[in-house]
Coordinates of C-alpha atoms and ligand atoms in Angstrom, one line a residue:
X193 CA 30.8 -2.8 -8.7
X194 CA 27.9 -2.8 -6.1
X195 CA 26.5 0.7 -5.5
X196 CA 23.0 0.2 -4.2
X197 CA 22.1 1.9 -0.9
X198 CA 18.8 2.3 1.0
X199 CA 17.8 4.5 3.9
X200 CA 14.5 3.6 5.5
X201 CA 12.9 6.2 7.9
X202 CA 10.1 4.9 9.9
X203 CA 8.1 6.1 12.9
X204 CA 9.7 4.9 16.1
X205 CA 6.5 4.4 18.2
X206 CA 3.2 3.6 16.7
X207 CA 0.3 3.2 19.1
X208 CA -3.2 2.3 17.8
X209 CA -6.1 1.3 20.0
X210 CA -8.6 2.2 22.6
X211 CA -7.6 4.9 25.0
X212 CA -4.0 5.2 23.7
X213 CA -4.2 9.0 23.8
X214 CA -3.4 8.7 27.5
X215 CA -0.1 7.0 26.6
X216 CA 1.0 9.8 24.4
X217 CA 3.5 11.2 26.9
X218 CA 4.9 7.7 27.6
X219 CA 5.3 7.2 23.8
X220 CA 7.1 10.6 23.5
X221 CA 9.3 10.0 26.5
X222 CA 10.9 7.0 24.8
X223 CA 12.0 9.2 21.9
X224 CA 14.4 11.1 24.0
X225 CA 13.4 14.5 22.5
X226 CA 14.5 17.6 24.3
X227 CA 12.5 20.7 25.0
X228 CA 8.8 21.3 25.3
X229 CA 6.2 20.5 22.7
X230 CA 4.2 23.0 20.7
X231 CA 0.7 21.6 20.0
X232 CA -0.6 22.3 16.5
X233 CA -4.3 21.6 16.1
X234 CA -7.6 22.8 14.7
X235 CA -10.7 24.1 16.5
X236 CA -12.7 20.9 16.8
X237 CA -9.9 18.5 17.9
X238 CA -8.7 21.2 20.3
X239 CA -12.1 21.4 21.9
X240 CA -12.5 17.6 22.1
X241 CA -9.1 16.4 23.3
X242 CA -6.7 19.4 23.4
X243 CA -6.7 19.5 27.2
X244 CA -6.1 15.7 27.5
X245 CA -3.0 16.2 25.4
X246 CA -1.8 19.3 27.2
X247 CA -2.3 17.7 30.6
X248 CA 0.4 15.2 29.8
X249 CA 3.2 17.7 29.0
X250 CA 4.7 21.0 30.0
X251 CA 3.7 22.5 26.7
X252 CA 5.4 25.5 25.0
X253 CA 2.0 26.6 23.6
X254 CA -0.8 25.7 21.2
X255 CA -1.4 27.0 17.7
X256 CA -4.9 26.5 16.4
X257 CA -5.0 26.5 12.6
X258 CA -8.3 26.8 10.6
X259 CA -6.8 25.7 7.2
X260 CA -3.6 24.3 5.8
X261 CA -1.9 27.3 4.3
X262 CA 1.5 29.0 4.2
X263 CA 0.2 31.6 6.7
X264 CA -0.6 28.8 9.1
X265 CA 2.9 27.2 8.6
X266 CA 4.4 30.6 9.3
X267 CA 2.5 31.0 12.5
X268 CA 3.6 27.6 13.7
X269 CA 7.3 28.3 12.8
X270 CA 7.1 31.7 14.6
X271 CA 5.3 30.3 17.7
X272 CA 7.8 27.4 18.0
X273 CA 10.8 29.7 17.6
X274 CA 9.5 32.3 20.1
X275 CA 8.6 29.7 22.7
X276 CA 11.8 27.7 22.0
X277 CA 9.7 24.5 21.5
X278 CA 11.7 21.3 21.1
X279 CA 9.2 19.4 18.9
X280 CA 5.7 19.6 17.5
X281 CA 2.6 17.5 18.4
X282 CA 0.1 17.6 15.5
X283 CA -3.4 16.9 16.8
X284 CA -6.3 16.6 14.4
X285 CA -7.1 15.7 10.8
X286 CA -5.3 16.6 7.6
X287 CA -5.1 20.4 8.2
X288 CA -3.1 20.5 11.4
X289 CA -1.0 17.5 10.5
X290 CA -0.1 18.8 7.0
X291 CA 0.7 22.2 8.5
X292 CA 2.8 20.8 11.4
X293 CA 4.7 18.5 9.0
X294 CA 5.8 21.4 6.8
X295 CA 6.6 23.5 9.8
X296 CA 8.7 20.7 11.4
X297 CA 10.6 20.3 8.1
X298 CA 11.3 24.1 8.2
X299 CA 12.3 24.1 11.9
X300 CA 14.3 20.8 11.6
X301 CA 12.5 19.5 14.6
X302 CA 10.7 16.3 15.5
X303 CA 7.0 15.7 14.9
X304 CA 4.5 13.5 16.7
X305 CA 1.3 12.7 14.9
X306 CA -2.0 12.4 16.9
X307 CA -4.7 11.9 14.3
X308 CA -8.4 12.4 15.3
X309 CA -9.7 11.1 12.0
X310 CA -8.6 8.1 9.9
X311 CA -9.2 10.0 6.7
X312 CA -5.9 9.5 4.7
X313 CA -2.5 7.9 4.9
X314 CA -0.8 11.3 5.5
X315 CA -1.2 10.6 9.2
X316 CA 1.8 8.3 9.1
X317 CA 3.8 9.5 6.1
X318 CA 6.2 12.4 5.9
X319 CA 4.4 13.8 2.9
X320 CA 2.6 17.1 3.2
X321 CA 0.9 19.3 0.7
X322 CA -0.3 22.9 1.2
X323 CA -2.4 24.8 -1.3
X324 CA -1.1 28.1 -2.6
X325 CA -3.2 29.9 -5.2
X326 CA -4.1 27.3 -7.8
X327 CA -1.1 25.1 -7.1
X328 CA 0.0 22.9 -4.2
X329 CA 3.3 22.8 -2.5
X330 CA 4.5 19.4 -1.4
X331 CA 7.2 18.3 0.9
X332 CA 8.6 14.9 1.3
X333 CA 9.6 15.3 4.9
X334 CA 10.6 12.6 7.3
X335 CA 7.7 10.6 8.8
X336 CA 6.5 11.4 12.3
X337 CA 8.6 10.1 15.1
X338 CA 5.6 8.7 16.8
X339 CA 1.9 8.1 15.8
X340 CA -0.7 7.8 18.5
X341 CA -4.1 6.9 17.0
X342 CA -6.8 6.4 19.6
X343 CA -9.6 4.3 18.1
X344 CA -12.1 5.6 20.6
X345 CA -11.6 9.1 19.2
X346 CA -11.3 8.0 15.5
X347 CA -14.6 6.2 15.8
X348 CA -16.3 9.4 16.8
X349 CA -15.1 11.3 13.8
X350 CA -17.7 11.8 11.0
X351 CA -18.1 8.6 9.1
X352 CA -17.4 10.2 5.7
X353 CA -13.8 10.8 7.0
X354 CA -13.3 7.1 7.8
X355 CA -14.8 6.1 4.4
X356 CA -12.4 8.5 2.8
X357 CA -9.5 6.8 4.6
X358 CA -10.8 3.4 3.3
X359 CA -10.9 4.8 -0.3
X360 CA -7.4 6.1 0.0
X361 CA -6.2 2.6 1.0
X362 CA -8.3 0.9 -1.8
X363 CA -6.5 3.2 -4.3
X364 CA -3.2 1.4 -3.4
X365 CA -4.3 -1.3 -5.9
X366 CA -4.0 1.0 -8.9
X367 CA -1.0 2.9 -7.4
X368 CA 1.0 -0.3 -7.3
X369 CA 0.0 -1.2 -10.8
X370 CA 1.1 2.3 -12.0
X371 CA 4.4 1.8 -10.2
X372 CA 5.0 -1.6 -11.8
X373 CA 4.2 -0.2 -15.2
X374 CA 6.6 2.7 -14.6
X375 CA 9.2 0.1 -13.6
X376 CA 8.7 -2.0 -16.8
X377 CA 8.5 1.0 -19.2
X378 CA 10.7 3.6 -17.6
X379 CA 13.0 1.6 -15.4
X380 CA 11.7 3.4 -12.3
X381 CA 13.1 1.6 -9.3
X382 CA 10.5 -0.8 -7.8
X383 CA 10.5 -2.3 -4.3
X384 CA 8.9 -5.7 -4.2
X385 CA 8.6 -5.5 -0.5
X386 CA 6.9 -2.1 -0.5
X387 CA 4.7 -3.0 -3.4
X388 CA 3.5 -6.2 -1.8
X389 CA 2.9 -4.6 1.5
X390 CA 0.8 -1.8 -0.1
X391 CA -1.2 -4.3 -2.1
X392 CA -1.7 -6.6 0.8
X393 CA -3.0 -3.7 2.9
X394 CA -5.6 -2.9 0.4
X395 CA -6.6 -6.5 0.1
X396 CA -6.9 -7.0 3.8
X397 CA -9.1 -3.9 4.1
X398 CA -11.4 -5.0 1.3
X399 CA -11.7 -8.5 2.8
X400 CA -12.8 -7.0 6.1
X401 CA -15.3 -4.7 4.4
X402 CA -18.2 -6.3 6.3
X403 CA -16.7 -5.2 9.6
X404 CA -16.3 -1.6 8.5
X405 CA -19.4 0.3 9.6
X406 CA -20.2 3.6 11.1
X407 CA -20.0 3.9 14.9
X408 CA -17.9 0.7 15.4
X409 CA -14.6 1.2 17.0
X410 CA -13.4 -2.0 15.3
X411 CA -13.8 -0.2 12.0
X412 CA -11.6 2.7 13.2
X413 CA -9.0 0.0 14.3
X414 CA -9.0 -1.7 10.9
X415 CA -8.7 1.5 8.9
X416 CA -6.1 3.1 11.2
X417 CA -3.9 -0.1 11.0
X418 CA -4.2 -0.1 7.2
X419 CA -3.2 3.6 7.1
X420 CA -0.2 2.8 9.2
X421 CA 0.9 0.0 7.0
X422 CA 0.4 2.0 3.9
X423 CA 2.6 4.7 5.4
X424 CA 5.2 2.1 6.2
X425 CA 5.2 0.9 2.6
X426 CA 5.9 4.5 1.5
X427 CA 8.7 4.8 4.1
X428 CA 10.3 1.5 2.9
X429 CA 10.0 2.6 -0.7
X430 CA 11.3 6.1 0.0
X431 CA 8.6 7.4 -2.3
X432 CA 4.9 7.8 -2.2
X433 CA 4.7 5.4 -5.2
X434 CA 3.2 2.4 -3.3
X435 CA 0.1 4.5 -2.4
X436 CA 0.0 7.2 -5.1
X437 CA -0.4 6.7 -8.8
X438 CA -2.6 8.1 -11.6
X439 CA -5.6 8.2 -9.3
X440 CA -3.7 10.7 -7.1
X441 CA -2.7 12.8 -10.1
X442 CA -6.4 13.0 -11.1
X443 CA -7.3 14.0 -7.5
X444 CA -4.6 16.7 -7.4
X445 CA -6.0 18.1 -10.7
X446 CA -9.5 18.1 -9.2
X447 CA -8.1 20.0 -6.2
X448 CA -7.0 22.7 -8.7
X449 CA -10.2 22.8 -10.7
X450 CA -12.7 22.6 -7.9
X451 CA -10.7 23.1 -4.6
X452 CA -12.3 21.7 -1.5
X453 CA -15.2 20.1 -3.3
X454 CA -14.7 16.6 -2.0
X455 CA -12.4 14.7 0.4
X456 CA -9.0 13.5 -0.8
X457 CA -9.8 9.8 -0.2
X458 CA -13.1 10.0 -2.0
X459 CA -11.5 11.7 -5.1
X460 CA -8.8 9.1 -5.4
X461 CA -11.3 6.3 -4.9
X462 CA -13.5 7.4 -7.8
X463 CA -10.4 8.1 -10.0
X464 CA -9.1 4.6 -9.2
X465 CA -12.2 3.0 -10.8
X466 CA -11.3 4.7 -14.1
X467 CA -7.5 4.1 -13.9
X468 CA -8.1 0.4 -13.1
X469 CA -10.3 0.3 -16.3
X470 CA -7.4 1.9 -18.2
X471 CA -5.1 -0.8 -16.9
X472 CA -7.2 -3.9 -17.4
X473 CA -10.1 -3.0 -19.7
X474 CA -13.8 -3.9 -19.7
X475 CA -13.4 -7.2 -17.9
X476 CA -10.9 -5.9 -15.5
X477 CA -11.1 -5.4 -11.7
X478 CA -12.6 -1.9 -11.9
X479 CA -15.9 -3.2 -10.8
X480 CA -14.3 -4.8 -7.7
X481 CA -12.9 -1.5 -6.8
X482 CA -16.2 0.2 -7.3
X483 CA -18.1 -2.4 -5.2
X484 CA -15.5 -2.1 -2.4
X485 CA -15.9 1.7 -2.3
X486 CA -19.7 1.4 -2.4
X487 CA -19.6 -1.1 0.5
X488 CA -17.7 1.4 2.6
X489 CA -20.1 4.3 1.7
X490 CA -17.5 6.0 -0.5
X491 CA -18.7 7.7 -3.7
X492 CA -18.3 5.9 -7.0
X493 CA -19.3 8.6 -9.4
X494 CA -18.2 12.2 -10.2
X495 CA -21.6 13.4 -9.2
X496 CA -21.2 11.6 -5.9
X497 CA -18.2 13.8 -5.4
X498 CA -20.2 16.9 -6.2
X499 CA -18.2 17.3 -9.4
X500 CA -19.8 17.7 -12.8
X501 CA -18.9 15.2 -15.6
X502 CA -17.0 17.7 -17.8
X503 CA -14.8 18.8 -14.9
X504 CA -14.0 15.2 -14.1
X505 CA -13.0 14.6 -17.7
X506 CA -10.9 17.7 -17.7
X507 CA -9.0 16.4 -14.7
X508 CA -8.6 12.9 -16.3
X509 CA -7.3 14.3 -19.6
X510 CA -4.8 16.8 -18.0
X511 CA -3.6 14.9 -14.9
X512 CA -0.5 13.5 -16.7
X513 CA 0.9 17.1 -16.9
X514 CA 1.0 17.6 -13.1
X515 CA 4.3 15.9 -12.3
X516 CA 7.0 13.8 -13.7
X517 CA 5.5 10.5 -12.5
X518 CA 4.9 7.9 -15.2
X519 CA 1.5 6.1 -14.9
X520 CA -1.2 4.5 -17.0
X521 CA -2.1 8.0 -18.2
X522 CA 1.2 7.9 -20.2
X523 CA 1.5 11.2 -22.2
X524 CA -2.2 11.8 -21.8
X525 CA -5.6 10.2 -22.4
X526 CA -7.5 11.5 -25.3
X527 CA -10.9 13.1 -24.6
X528 CA -12.7 10.4 -26.4
X529 CA -10.9 7.7 -24.5
X530 CA -11.5 9.4 -21.2
X531 CA -15.2 9.7 -21.9
X532 CA -15.4 6.1 -22.9
X533 CA -13.6 4.9 -19.8
X534 CA -15.6 7.1 -17.4
X535 CA -18.9 6.2 -19.1
X536 CA -18.3 2.5 -19.2
X537 CA -17.4 2.4 -15.5
X538 CA -20.4 4.6 -14.7
X539 CA -18.3 7.3 -13.2
X540 CA -19.9 9.9 -15.4
Ligands
LIG869 ZN1 -3.8 9.6 -0.7

């Protein structure tokens, strides 16, 4: 009896490149959405390009959010309902995009993603996470209907945001290893296609490391394309597994212990050095990951993240408790083993 099914949800229009912001309304028109858009943004992107976006539509309004919070989600939901908006346009970095994703999930309306920084793969995926107290609420919503990533704008974003995007992609290496491990040990469903795509994306980025430098629009292009294909891998898999393994669990734990200390991508990058060591040992590829991160100006140590060694070790030894996702951390790494791994790799 054959019972397998799959349902792949992908963005319909993905535009990456120089000046594509001016094609936003054309990209949206092809989606046959009804009603007016509500723009969800944060102060800086609103100042920079808010008017260029609004000029292309008869907008239902703009909500400017300072942080990703439940309050902000509530404000967006209220504003969209009051103005009878048909869909949301998220303009900015992680905060407005995460907020708009959660709001669009609540409103059951479409979302268009217009990232102004190539800082993480959430710009393409449906996943969103909002902090509340010392926990985070996550939704696995549908991916955006369209993504419009203008490389001219992405290239102007602070370089640390781009290097964080690179590090988020490099962590796909260990995420895929964790996924394969979970498949072998726990019979977790594994998609060869999504796994290969995610791994290839990380390899391509590392191979073009020489071309990834501050101020070059070409760098923004390479990173944005990699973030798109990483998002597509998650869409194909129907899970964040291709781009999120133990290194992401450790990063989530750091978010709890020292909220807002370092960028998401930078945290997962440093954590990936250690989890790669846990996968493959002293002679493994952890040093390749470290070197690739260093080449893209991403931190390679806990102190580089502004996090003290003991806090990093606490995250490493407790990360397995966060969610029911089997990884190389298994049922927990002992303190001695965590210290050994972090010391050997130079992370602490
Ligand atoms: Zn990530």
